[in-house]
Amino acid sequence: MTRVVRTRSELRQVLADAPRPVGLVPTMGWLHEGHRALMSRARAQDAFTVVTIFVNPRQFNEAADYTRYPRNEARDLAIAEAEGVDLVFAPAVEEIYPPGFDTTVSVGAVARPLEGAARPGHFDGVATVVAILFGLVRAEHAYFGQKDAQQVMVIRQMARDLAIGTEVIACPTVREPDGLAFSSRNAHLTAEQRAASPVLRRALLAARDAFAGGERSGDALRAVMRATLAEEPAADVAYVSVADGDTLAELDRVDGPALASLAVRFGATRLIDNEPLG
Ligand code: AMP
């Protein structure tokens, strides 16, 4: 049976008696195959699995995006139960940010480009809520998806710098059969946009193929992605990037581990994806 708690004090009580090691899977709900893979990884590696469901207002840089973010707690709890999750923490906003809350965790250079530049304040919100969740749960391991590659880097930096004793584990991106990465935001796509959406994956695979064929110019690899995305008129490109795998600085030439990534809007729905190169 999956237990559900909503307050910090209930959470503390349950965790006091939990077998170790504890694995934490932070989510914003509307659970899908990507989340399930994180839960199943935690279940395999840890004696007690905690899933948090919290749509974190501080990481939304657009109020409308927060309001329309999909939510369905009953369905989420059924999925957590099916995955053998031991505990779900589903707090109200005031439980995470009580009156008087006045701290922001702000990660430096790795949080600035890409999603950080496109969504001001986003990573401050992410780092702040994950620091709170790490402090509350004190898990040995926490599982995050490679789909949000920059987020993993930001959280690793935060956990290292703040000496938080939770190991951050990145898990592979889970995709639909046509290549679209699972995302809660996919629920907003119209049938036409959904049909067009695999172009993100195609663009990344085109860059990967060009790289495998010997192309090392950052500009050329970014151009390959843009050319593929241009095949879909519904795809409104926010950015394409070929960046250093450690710093996320844009590369002129790829001569070490690199990350190809992109953000694309279909109407009001913004999707991201990435693929390592090298
Ligand atoms: P979210 O609920 O979107 O905040 O995501 C919660 C966690 O699930 C994050 O660590 C995400 O990176 C991860 N995640 C989301 N989508 C996927 C996916 N398609 N494959 C793997 N992990 C994912």
PDB file of C-alpha atoms and ligand atoms in Angstrom:
ATOM      1  CA  MET A   1       0.000   0.000   0.000  1.00  0.00           C
ATOM      2  CA  THR A   2       1.219   3.463  -0.906  1.00  0.00           C
ATOM      3  CA  ARG A   3       0.841   5.930   1.962  1.00  0.00           C
ATOM      4  CA  VAL A   4      -0.026   9.523   1.139  1.00  0.00           C
ATOM      5  CA  VAL A   5       1.006  12.391   3.415  1.00  0.00           C
ATOM      6  CA  ARG A   6       0.544  16.116   2.936  1.00  0.00           C
ATOM      7  CA  THR A   7       2.423  17.793   5.777  1.00  0.00           C
ATOM      8  CA  ARG A   8       6.073  18.089   6.756  1.00  0.00           C
ATOM      9  CA  SER A   9       5.378  16.586  10.184  1.00  0.00           C
ATOM     10  CA  GLU A  10       3.591  13.496   8.807  1.00  0.00           C
ATOM     11  CA  LEU A  11       6.432  13.044   6.347  1.00  0.00           C
ATOM     12  CA  ARG A  12       9.017  13.230   9.139  1.00  0.00           C
ATOM     13  CA  GLN A  13       7.067  10.649  11.194  1.00  0.00           C
ATOM     14  CA  VAL A  14       6.818   8.111   8.378  1.00  0.00           C
ATOM     15  CA  LEU A  15      10.469   8.556   7.396  1.00  0.00           C
ATOM     16  CA  ALA A  16      11.660   8.027  10.974  1.00  0.00           C
ATOM     17  CA  ASP A  17      10.683   4.361  10.694  1.00  0.00           C
ATOM     18  CA  ALA A  18      11.536   3.842   7.023  1.00  0.00           C
ATOM     19  CA  PRO A  19      14.091   1.207   6.033  1.00  0.00           C
ATOM     20  CA  ARG A  20      17.233   2.589   4.380  1.00  0.00           C
ATOM     21  CA  PRO A  21      18.363   3.417   1.790  1.00  0.00           C
ATOM     22  CA  VAL A  22      15.603   5.809   0.776  1.00  0.00           C
ATOM     23  CA  GLY A  23      15.085   6.801  -2.873  1.00  0.00           C
ATOM     24  CA  LEU A  24      13.382  10.076  -3.779  1.00  0.00           C
ATOM     25  CA  VAL A  25      11.584  10.836  -7.049  1.00  0.00           C
ATOM     26  CA  PRO A  26      10.480  14.489  -7.219  1.00  0.00           C
ATOM     27  CA  THR A  27       7.684  15.162  -9.733  1.00  0.00           C
ATOM     28  CA  MET A  28       5.023  17.704 -10.608  1.00  0.00           C
ATOM     29  CA  GLY A  29       2.449  14.965 -11.127  1.00  0.00           C
ATOM     30  CA  TRP A  30       0.470  14.000 -14.263  1.00  0.00           C
ATOM     31  CA  LEU A  31       2.646  10.916 -14.062  1.00  0.00           C
ATOM     32  CA  HIS A  32       3.717   9.134 -17.247  1.00  0.00           C
ATOM     33  CA  GLU A  33       6.163   6.463 -18.440  1.00  0.00           C
ATOM     34  CA  GLY A  34       9.145   8.742 -17.806  1.00  0.00           C
ATOM     35  CA  HIS A  35       8.180   9.111 -14.144  1.00  0.00           C
ATOM     36  CA  ARG A  36       7.424   5.388 -13.921  1.00  0.00           C
ATOM     37  CA  ALA A  37      10.951   4.571 -15.046  1.00  0.00           C
ATOM     38  CA  LEU A  38      12.358   6.752 -12.251  1.00  0.00           C
ATOM     39  CA  MET A  39      10.112   5.045  -9.688  1.00  0.00           C
ATOM     40  CA  SER A  40      11.051   1.596 -10.883  1.00  0.00           C
ATOM     41  CA  ARG A  41      14.760   2.506 -10.743  1.00  0.00           C
ATOM     42  CA  ALA A  42      14.296   3.715  -7.153  1.00  0.00           C
ATOM     43  CA  ARG A  43      12.386   0.561  -6.252  1.00  0.00           C
ATOM     44  CA  ALA A  44      15.231  -1.571  -7.610  1.00  0.00           C
ATOM     45  CA  GLN A  45      17.959   0.328  -5.796  1.00  0.00           C
ATOM     46  CA  ASP A  46      16.377   1.478  -2.528  1.00  0.00           C
ATOM     47  CA  ALA A  47      14.535  -0.107   0.379  1.00  0.00           C
ATOM     48  CA  PHE A  48      11.948   2.699   0.551  1.00  0.00           C
ATOM     49  CA  THR A  49      10.693   4.836  -2.339  1.00  0.00           C
ATOM     50  CA  VAL A  50       9.283   8.330  -1.852  1.00  0.00           C
ATOM     51  CA  VAL A  51       7.558  10.191  -4.692  1.00  0.00           C
ATOM     52  CA  THR A  52       6.722  13.863  -4.293  1.00  0.00           C
ATOM     53  CA  ILE A  53       3.898  15.432  -6.283  1.00  0.00           C
ATOM     54  CA  PHE A  54       4.088  19.209  -6.171  1.00  0.00           C
ATOM     55  CA  VAL A  55       3.391  21.657  -8.970  1.00  0.00           C
ATOM     56  CA  ASN A  56       5.966  24.205  -7.873  1.00  0.00           C
ATOM     57  CA  PRO A  57       4.701  27.733  -8.582  1.00  0.00           C
ATOM     58  CA  ARG A  58       8.203  29.219  -8.233  1.00  0.00           C
ATOM     59  CA  GLN A  59       9.603  27.415 -11.257  1.00  0.00           C
ATOM     60  CA  PHE A  60       6.954  28.714 -13.678  1.00  0.00           C
ATOM     61  CA  ASN A  61       8.052  31.928 -15.309  1.00  0.00           C
ATOM     62  CA  GLU A  62       4.597  32.339 -16.882  1.00  0.00           C
ATOM     63  CA  ALA A  63       1.507  32.418 -14.639  1.00  0.00           C
ATOM     64  CA  ALA A  64      -0.670  30.933 -17.399  1.00  0.00           C
ATOM     65  CA  ASP A  65       1.679  27.944 -17.740  1.00  0.00           C
ATOM     66  CA  TYR A  66       1.297  27.249 -13.994  1.00  0.00           C
ATOM     67  CA  THR A  67      -2.489  27.576 -14.081  1.00  0.00           C
ATOM     68  CA  ARG A  68      -2.952  25.248 -17.018  1.00  0.00           C
ATOM     69  CA  TYR A  69      -0.340  22.664 -15.955  1.00  0.00           C
ATOM     70  CA  PRO A  70      -2.212  19.305 -16.005  1.00  0.00           C
ATOM     71  CA  ARG A  71      -3.172  17.857 -12.636  1.00  0.00           C
ATOM     72  CA  ASN A  72      -4.904  14.575 -11.677  1.00  0.00           C
ATOM     73  CA  GLU A  73      -3.980  13.349  -8.232  1.00  0.00           C
ATOM     74  CA  ALA A  74      -6.247  10.284  -8.207  1.00  0.00           C
ATOM     75  CA  ARG A  75      -4.663   8.981 -11.381  1.00  0.00           C
ATOM     76  CA  ASP A  76      -1.160   9.798 -10.089  1.00  0.00           C
ATOM     77  CA  LEU A  77      -1.778   7.888  -6.857  1.00  0.00           C
ATOM     78  CA  ALA A  78      -2.986   4.836  -8.784  1.00  0.00           C
ATOM     79  CA  ILE A  79       0.233   4.902 -10.830  1.00  0.00           C
ATOM     80  CA  ALA A  80       2.399   5.270  -7.716  1.00  0.00           C
ATOM     81  CA  GLU A  81       0.540   2.337  -6.172  1.00  0.00           C
ATOM     82  CA  ALA A  82       1.054   0.222  -9.305  1.00  0.00           C
ATOM     83  CA  GLU A  83       4.790   1.031  -9.218  1.00  0.00           C
ATOM     84  CA  GLY A  84       5.063  -0.132  -5.599  1.00  0.00           C
ATOM     85  CA  VAL A  85       5.923   3.324  -4.246  1.00  0.00           C
ATOM     86  CA  ASP A  86       5.996   3.335  -0.438  1.00  0.00           C
ATOM     87  CA  LEU A  87       5.168   6.961   0.222  1.00  0.00           C
ATOM     88  CA  VAL A  88       3.721   9.882  -1.733  1.00  0.00           C
ATOM     89  CA  PHE A  89       4.258  13.396  -0.376  1.00  0.00           C
ATOM     90  CA  ALA A  90       1.665  15.692  -1.967  1.00  0.00           C
ATOM     91  CA  PRO A  91       1.846  18.990  -0.077  1.00  0.00           C
ATOM     92  CA  ALA A  92      -0.150  22.193  -0.557  1.00  0.00           C
ATOM     93  CA  VAL A  93       1.800  25.253  -1.685  1.00  0.00           C
ATOM     94  CA  GLU A  94       1.758  26.740   1.853  1.00  0.00           C
ATOM     95  CA  GLU A  95       3.282  23.565   3.259  1.00  0.00           C
ATOM     96  CA  ILE A  96       6.358  24.049   1.080  1.00  0.00           C
ATOM     97  CA  TYR A  97       6.386  27.854   1.259  1.00  0.00           C
ATOM     98  CA  PRO A  98       4.853  28.764   4.647  1.00  0.00           C
ATOM     99  CA  PRO A  99       4.235  32.409   5.544  1.00  0.00           C
ATOM    100  CA  GLY A 100       7.580  34.119   6.050  1.00  0.00           C
ATOM    101  CA  PHE A 101       9.457  31.811   3.666  1.00  0.00           C
ATOM    102  CA  ASP A 102      12.207  34.024   2.226  1.00  0.00           C
ATOM    103  CA  THR A 103      15.079  32.049   0.703  1.00  0.00           C
ATOM    104  CA  THR A 104      16.038  31.496  -2.908  1.00  0.00           C
ATOM    105  CA  VAL A 105      18.641  28.952  -3.979  1.00  0.00           C
ATOM    106  CA  SER A 106      20.317  30.332  -7.084  1.00  0.00           C
ATOM    107  CA  VAL A 107      22.804  28.173  -8.983  1.00  0.00           C
ATOM    108  CA  GLY A 108      25.485  29.943 -11.050  1.00  0.00           C
ATOM    109  CA  ALA A 109      26.905  29.446 -14.540  1.00  0.00           C
ATOM    110  CA  VAL A 110      25.323  26.110 -15.467  1.00  0.00           C
ATOM    111  CA  ALA A 111      21.847  27.541 -14.773  1.00  0.00           C
ATOM    112  CA  ARG A 112      22.304  30.585 -17.039  1.00  0.00           C
ATOM    113  CA  PRO A 113      22.160  29.414 -20.693  1.00  0.00           C
ATOM    114  CA  LEU A 114      19.419  27.481 -22.535  1.00  0.00           C
ATOM    115  CA  GLU A 115      16.398  26.995 -20.243  1.00  0.00           C
ATOM    116  CA  GLY A 116      17.840  29.515 -17.776  1.00  0.00           C
ATOM    117  CA  ALA A 117      18.046  32.203 -20.451  1.00  0.00           C
ATOM    118  CA  ALA A 118      14.691  31.307 -22.013  1.00  0.00           C
ATOM    119  CA  ARG A 119      12.827  31.082 -18.687  1.00  0.00           C
ATOM    120  CA  PRO A 120      14.075  33.708 -16.218  1.00  0.00           C
ATOM    121  CA  GLY A 121      13.781  32.514 -12.613  1.00  0.00           C
ATOM    122  CA  HIS A 122      12.971  28.936 -13.609  1.00  0.00           C
ATOM    123  CA  PHE A 123      16.093  27.314 -12.177  1.00  0.00           C
ATOM    124  CA  ASP A 124      15.945  29.417  -8.994  1.00  0.00           C
ATOM    125  CA  GLY A 125      12.523  27.872  -8.450  1.00  0.00           C
ATOM    126  CA  VAL A 126      13.760  24.379  -9.259  1.00  0.00           C
ATOM    127  CA  ALA A 127      16.876  24.604  -7.072  1.00  0.00           C
ATOM    128  CA  THR A 128      14.897  26.087  -4.181  1.00  0.00           C
ATOM    129  CA  VAL A 129      12.155  23.446  -4.162  1.00  0.00           C
ATOM    130  CA  VAL A 130      14.584  20.552  -4.658  1.00  0.00           C
ATOM    131  CA  ALA A 131      16.767  21.857  -1.801  1.00  0.00           C
ATOM    132  CA  ILE A 132      13.652  21.878   0.420  1.00  0.00           C
ATOM    133  CA  LEU A 133      12.643  18.366  -0.680  1.00  0.00           C
ATOM    134  CA  PHE A 134      16.192  17.060  -0.153  1.00  0.00           C
ATOM    135  CA  GLY A 135      16.192  18.614   3.328  1.00  0.00           C
ATOM    136  CA  LEU A 136      12.808  17.123   4.207  1.00  0.00           C
ATOM    137  CA  VAL A 137      13.355  13.605   2.866  1.00  0.00           C
ATOM    138  CA  ARG A 138      17.122  13.191   3.439  1.00  0.00           C
ATOM    139  CA  ALA A 139      17.183  10.353   0.909  1.00  0.00           C
ATOM    140  CA  GLU A 140      20.339   8.473   0.029  1.00  0.00           C
ATOM    141  CA  HIS A 141      19.436   8.722  -3.670  1.00  0.00           C
ATOM    142  CA  ALA A 142      17.313  11.044  -5.805  1.00  0.00           C
ATOM    143  CA  TYR A 143      16.312  10.194  -9.373  1.00  0.00           C
ATOM    144  CA  PHE A 144      15.932  12.685 -12.215  1.00  0.00           C
ATOM    145  CA  GLY A 145      15.335  12.349 -15.946  1.00  0.00           C
ATOM    146  CA  GLN A 146      17.983  13.038 -18.568  1.00  0.00           C
ATOM    147  CA  LYS A 147      15.185  14.602 -20.596  1.00  0.00           C
ATOM    148  CA  ASP A 148      15.773  17.681 -18.454  1.00  0.00           C
ATOM    149  CA  ALA A 149      19.555  17.450 -18.807  1.00  0.00           C
ATOM    150  CA  GLN A 150      20.295  20.989 -17.658  1.00  0.00           C
ATOM    151  CA  GLN A 151      18.051  20.501 -14.628  1.00  0.00           C
ATOM    152  CA  VAL A 152      20.122  17.469 -13.600  1.00  0.00           C
ATOM    153  CA  MET A 153      23.289  19.579 -13.878  1.00  0.00           C
ATOM    154  CA  VAL A 154      21.767  22.418 -11.853  1.00  0.00           C
ATOM    155  CA  ILE A 155      20.592  20.056  -9.114  1.00  0.00           C
ATOM    156  CA  ARG A 156      23.967  18.268  -8.974  1.00  0.00           C
ATOM    157  CA  GLN A 157      25.726  21.613  -8.587  1.00  0.00           C
ATOM    158  CA  MET A 158      23.282  22.691  -5.847  1.00  0.00           C
ATOM    159  CA  ALA A 159      23.582  19.401  -3.909  1.00  0.00           C
ATOM    160  CA  ARG A 160      27.378  19.479  -4.101  1.00  0.00           C
ATOM    161  CA  ASP A 161      27.727  23.129  -3.131  1.00  0.00           C
ATOM    162  CA  LEU A 162      25.263  22.917  -0.235  1.00  0.00           C
ATOM    163  CA  ALA A 163      26.806  19.649   1.025  1.00  0.00           C
ATOM    164  CA  ILE A 164      23.487  17.807   0.794  1.00  0.00           C
ATOM    165  CA  GLY A 165      24.153  14.114   1.309  1.00  0.00           C
ATOM    166  CA  THR A 166      21.751  12.904  -1.387  1.00  0.00           C
ATOM    167  CA  GLU A 167      23.270  11.333  -4.493  1.00  0.00           C
ATOM    168  CA  VAL A 168      21.708  12.649  -7.719  1.00  0.00           C
ATOM    169  CA  ILE A 169      21.107   9.858 -10.251  1.00  0.00           C
ATOM    170  CA  ALA A 170      20.234  10.663 -13.878  1.00  0.00           C
ATOM    171  CA  CYS A 171      17.993   8.188 -15.745  1.00  0.00           C
ATOM    172  CA  PRO A 172      17.539   7.824 -19.526  1.00  0.00           C
ATOM    173  CA  THR A 173      14.768   9.654 -21.366  1.00  0.00           C
ATOM    174  CA  VAL A 174      11.685   7.520 -21.999  1.00  0.00           C
ATOM    175  CA  ARG A 175       9.986   8.071 -25.360  1.00  0.00           C
ATOM    176  CA  GLU A 176       6.796   7.295 -27.224  1.00  0.00           C
ATOM    177  CA  PRO A 177       7.295   4.791 -30.079  1.00  0.00           C
ATOM    178  CA  ASP A 178       7.549   7.691 -32.574  1.00  0.00           C
ATOM    179  CA  GLY A 179      10.362   9.307 -30.571  1.00  0.00           C
ATOM    180  CA  LEU A 180       8.479  12.046 -28.702  1.00  0.00           C
ATOM    181  CA  ALA A 181       9.804  12.213 -25.128  1.00  0.00           C
ATOM    182  CA  PHE A 182       7.068  11.674 -22.545  1.00  0.00           C
ATOM    183  CA  SER A 183       6.160  14.953 -20.875  1.00  0.00           C
ATOM    184  CA  SER A 184       3.188  16.093 -18.842  1.00  0.00           C
ATOM    185  CA  ARG A 185       2.901  19.016 -21.274  1.00  0.00           C
ATOM    186  CA  ASN A 186       2.224  16.606 -24.180  1.00  0.00           C
ATOM    187  CA  ALA A 187      -1.356  16.519 -22.838  1.00  0.00           C
ATOM    188  CA  HIS A 188      -1.824  20.046 -24.216  1.00  0.00           C
ATOM    189  CA  LEU A 189      -0.930  19.137 -27.815  1.00  0.00           C
ATOM    190  CA  THR A 190      -3.708  19.103 -30.402  1.00  0.00           C
ATOM    191  CA  ALA A 191      -3.838  16.034 -32.656  1.00  0.00           C
ATOM    192  CA  GLU A 192      -2.052  17.990 -35.386  1.00  0.00           C
ATOM    193  CA  GLN A 193       0.653  19.265 -33.050  1.00  0.00           C
ATOM    194  CA  ARG A 194       1.112  15.774 -31.624  1.00  0.00           C
ATOM    195  CA  ALA A 195       1.591  14.430 -35.149  1.00  0.00           C
ATOM    196  CA  ALA A 196       4.215  17.117 -35.851  1.00  0.00           C
ATOM    197  CA  SER A 197       6.038  16.762 -32.500  1.00  0.00           C
ATOM    198  CA  PRO A 198       8.427  13.874 -33.351  1.00  0.00           C
ATOM    199  CA  VAL A 199      10.356  16.475 -35.377  1.00  0.00           C
ATOM    200  CA  LEU A 200      12.247  17.310 -32.149  1.00  0.00           C
ATOM    201  CA  ARG A 201      13.671  13.814 -32.017  1.00  0.00           C
ATOM    202  CA  ARG A 202      14.322  13.773 -35.763  1.00  0.00           C
ATOM    203  CA  ALA A 203      16.308  17.008 -35.493  1.00  0.00           C
ATOM    204  CA  LEU A 204      18.424  15.608 -32.648  1.00  0.00           C
ATOM    205  CA  LEU A 205      19.027  12.349 -34.516  1.00  0.00           C
ATOM    206  CA  ALA A 206      20.024  14.317 -37.619  1.00  0.00           C
ATOM    207  CA  ALA A 207      22.631  16.139 -35.516  1.00  0.00           C
ATOM    208  CA  ARG A 208      23.788  12.839 -34.045  1.00  0.00           C
ATOM    209  CA  ASP A 209      24.111  11.327 -37.536  1.00  0.00           C
ATOM    210  CA  ALA A 210      26.036  14.332 -38.817  1.00  0.00           C
ATOM    211  CA  PHE A 211      28.328  14.093 -35.788  1.00  0.00           C
ATOM    212  CA  ALA A 212      28.826  10.360 -36.383  1.00  0.00           C
ATOM    213  CA  GLY A 213      29.659  11.219 -40.003  1.00  0.00           C
ATOM    214  CA  GLY A 214      32.494  13.452 -38.791  1.00  0.00           C
ATOM    215  CA  GLU A 215      30.862  16.883 -38.601  1.00  0.00           C
ATOM    216  CA  ARG A 216      32.451  18.829 -35.704  1.00  0.00           C
ATOM    217  CA  SER A 217      31.390  22.406 -36.408  1.00  0.00           C
ATOM    218  CA  GLY A 218      28.895  23.693 -33.847  1.00  0.00           C
ATOM    219  CA  ASP A 219      27.310  26.009 -36.412  1.00  0.00           C
ATOM    220  CA  ALA A 220      26.931  23.169 -38.917  1.00  0.00           C
ATOM    221  CA  LEU A 221      25.356  20.846 -36.324  1.00  0.00           C
ATOM    222  CA  ARG A 222      22.959  23.570 -35.192  1.00  0.00           C
ATOM    223  CA  ALA A 223      22.092  24.217 -38.856  1.00  0.00           C
ATOM    224  CA  VAL A 224      21.295  20.525 -39.349  1.00  0.00           C
ATOM    225  CA  MET A 225      18.814  20.694 -36.459  1.00  0.00           C
ATOM    226  CA  ARG A 226      17.243  23.937 -37.742  1.00  0.00           C
ATOM    227  CA  ALA A 227      16.872  22.466 -41.236  1.00  0.00           C
ATOM    228  CA  THR A 228      15.021  19.428 -39.864  1.00  0.00           C
ATOM    229  CA  LEU A 229      12.776  21.581 -37.660  1.00  0.00           C
ATOM    230  CA  ALA A 230      11.955  23.781 -40.671  1.00  0.00           C
ATOM    231  CA  GLU A 231      10.233  20.768 -42.254  1.00  0.00           C
ATOM    232  CA  GLU A 232       7.381  21.242 -39.738  1.00  0.00           C
ATOM    233  CA  PRO A 233       5.652  24.603 -40.158  1.00  0.00           C
ATOM    234  CA  ALA A 234       3.871  24.111 -36.811  1.00  0.00           C
ATOM    235  CA  ALA A 235       7.228  24.001 -34.988  1.00  0.00           C
ATOM    236  CA  ASP A 236       8.189  27.434 -33.645  1.00  0.00           C
ATOM    237  CA  VAL A 237      11.870  27.127 -32.646  1.00  0.00           C
ATOM    238  CA  ALA A 238      12.900  28.791 -29.362  1.00  0.00           C
ATOM    239  CA  TYR A 239      16.524  27.630 -29.503  1.00  0.00           C
ATOM    240  CA  VAL A 240      18.822  24.936 -30.860  1.00  0.00           C
ATOM    241  CA  SER A 241      22.095  24.325 -29.088  1.00  0.00           C
ATOM    242  CA  VAL A 242      25.300  22.344 -29.331  1.00  0.00           C
ATOM    243  CA  ALA A 243      27.017  22.985 -26.035  1.00  0.00           C
ATOM    244  CA  ASP A 244      29.833  21.733 -23.854  1.00  0.00           C
ATOM    245  CA  GLY A 245      28.637  18.709 -21.860  1.00  0.00           C
ATOM    246  CA  ASP A 246      30.057  20.073 -18.590  1.00  0.00           C
ATOM    247  CA  THR A 247      29.499  23.828 -18.799  1.00  0.00           C
ATOM    248  CA  LEU A 248      26.705  24.102 -21.416  1.00  0.00           C
ATOM    249  CA  ALA A 249      28.658  26.878 -23.150  1.00  0.00           C
ATOM    250  CA  GLU A 250      27.880  26.961 -26.912  1.00  0.00           C
ATOM    251  CA  LEU A 251      30.614  25.266 -28.925  1.00  0.00           C
ATOM    252  CA  ASP A 252      32.351  26.417 -32.110  1.00  0.00           C
ATOM    253  CA  ARG A 253      33.826  22.938 -32.426  1.00  0.00           C
ATOM    254  CA  VAL A 254      32.864  19.671 -30.743  1.00  0.00           C
ATOM    255  CA  ASP A 255      36.021  18.017 -29.472  1.00  0.00           C
ATOM    256  CA  GLY A 256      34.784  16.492 -26.212  1.00  0.00           C
ATOM    257  CA  PRO A 257      31.493  15.474 -24.594  1.00  0.00           C
ATOM    258  CA  ALA A 258      28.717  17.740 -25.861  1.00  0.00           C
ATOM    259  CA  LEU A 259      24.957  18.103 -25.592  1.00  0.00           C
ATOM    260  CA  ALA A 260      22.659  18.845 -28.507  1.00  0.00           C
ATOM    261  CA  SER A 261      19.419  20.321 -27.208  1.00  0.00           C
ATOM    262  CA  LEU A 262      16.408  22.271 -28.400  1.00  0.00           C
ATOM    263  CA  ALA A 263      13.218  23.958 -27.313  1.00  0.00           C
ATOM    264  CA  VAL A 264      10.257  24.212 -29.666  1.00  0.00           C
ATOM    265  CA  ARG A 265       6.794  25.699 -29.297  1.00  0.00           C
ATOM    266  CA  PHE A 266       3.682  24.184 -30.790  1.00  0.00           C
ATOM    267  CA  GLY A 267       1.123  26.922 -30.191  1.00  0.00           C
ATOM    268  CA  ALA A 268       1.253  27.640 -26.443  1.00  0.00           C
ATOM    269  CA  THR A 269       2.951  24.335 -25.620  1.00  0.00           C
ATOM    270  CA  ARG A 270       6.712  24.390 -25.266  1.00  0.00           C
ATOM    271  CA  LEU A 271       8.636  21.116 -25.568  1.00  0.00           C
ATOM    272  CA  ILE A 272      12.330  20.403 -24.925  1.00  0.00           C
ATOM    273  CA  ASP A 273      14.596  17.469 -25.722  1.00  0.00           C
ATOM    274  CA  ASN A 274      18.295  16.691 -25.973  1.00  0.00           C
ATOM    275  CA  GLU A 275      20.828  14.141 -27.111  1.00  0.00           C
ATOM    276  CA  PRO A 276      24.432  13.697 -26.019  1.00  0.00           C
ATOM    277  CA  LEU A 277      27.132  13.919 -28.705  1.00  0.00           C
ATOM    278  CA  GLY A 278      30.590  12.450 -28.339  1.00  0.00           C
TER     279      GLY A 278
HETATM  280  P1  AMP B   1       8.278  16.730 -13.997  1.00  0.00           P
HETATM  281  O1  AMP B   1       7.099  16.101 -13.322  1.00  0.00           O
HETATM  282  O2  AMP B   1       8.059  17.091 -15.428  1.00  0.00           O
HETATM  283  O3  AMP B   1       8.874  17.866 -13.181  1.00  0.00           O
HETATM  284  O4  AMP B   1       9.380  15.606 -14.046  1.00  0.00           O
HETATM  285  C1  AMP B   1       9.774  14.933 -12.878  1.00  0.00           C
HETATM  286  C2  AMP B   1      10.999  14.114 -13.185  1.00  0.00           C
HETATM  287  O5  AMP B   1      10.715  13.194 -14.234  1.00  0.00           O
HETATM  288  C3  AMP B   1      12.177  14.970 -13.668  1.00  0.00           C
HETATM  289  O6  AMP B   1      13.378  14.446 -13.118  1.00  0.00           O
HETATM  290  C4  AMP B   1      12.119  14.781 -15.149  1.00  0.00           C
HETATM  291  O7  AMP B   1      13.378  14.961 -15.780  1.00  0.00           O
HETATM  292  C5  AMP B   1      11.676  13.339 -15.250  1.00  0.00           C
HETATM  293  N1  AMP B   1      11.101  13.079 -16.566  1.00  0.00           N
HETATM  294  C6  AMP B   1      10.135  13.788 -17.202  1.00  0.00           C
HETATM  295  N2  AMP B   1       9.895  13.279 -18.424  1.00  0.00           N
HETATM  296  C7  AMP B   1      10.741  12.224 -18.574  1.00  0.00           C
HETATM  297  C8  AMP B   1      10.979  11.280 -19.623  1.00  0.00           C
HETATM  298  N3  AMP B   1      10.302  11.313 -20.766  1.00  0.00           N
HETATM  299  N4  AMP B   1      11.921  10.328 -19.428  1.00  0.00           N
HETATM  300  C9  AMP B   1      12.621  10.281 -18.265  1.00  0.00           C
HETATM  301  N5  AMP B   1      12.425  11.133 -17.234  1.00  0.00           N
HETATM  302  C10 AMP B   1      11.506  12.098 -17.387  1.00  0.00           C
END
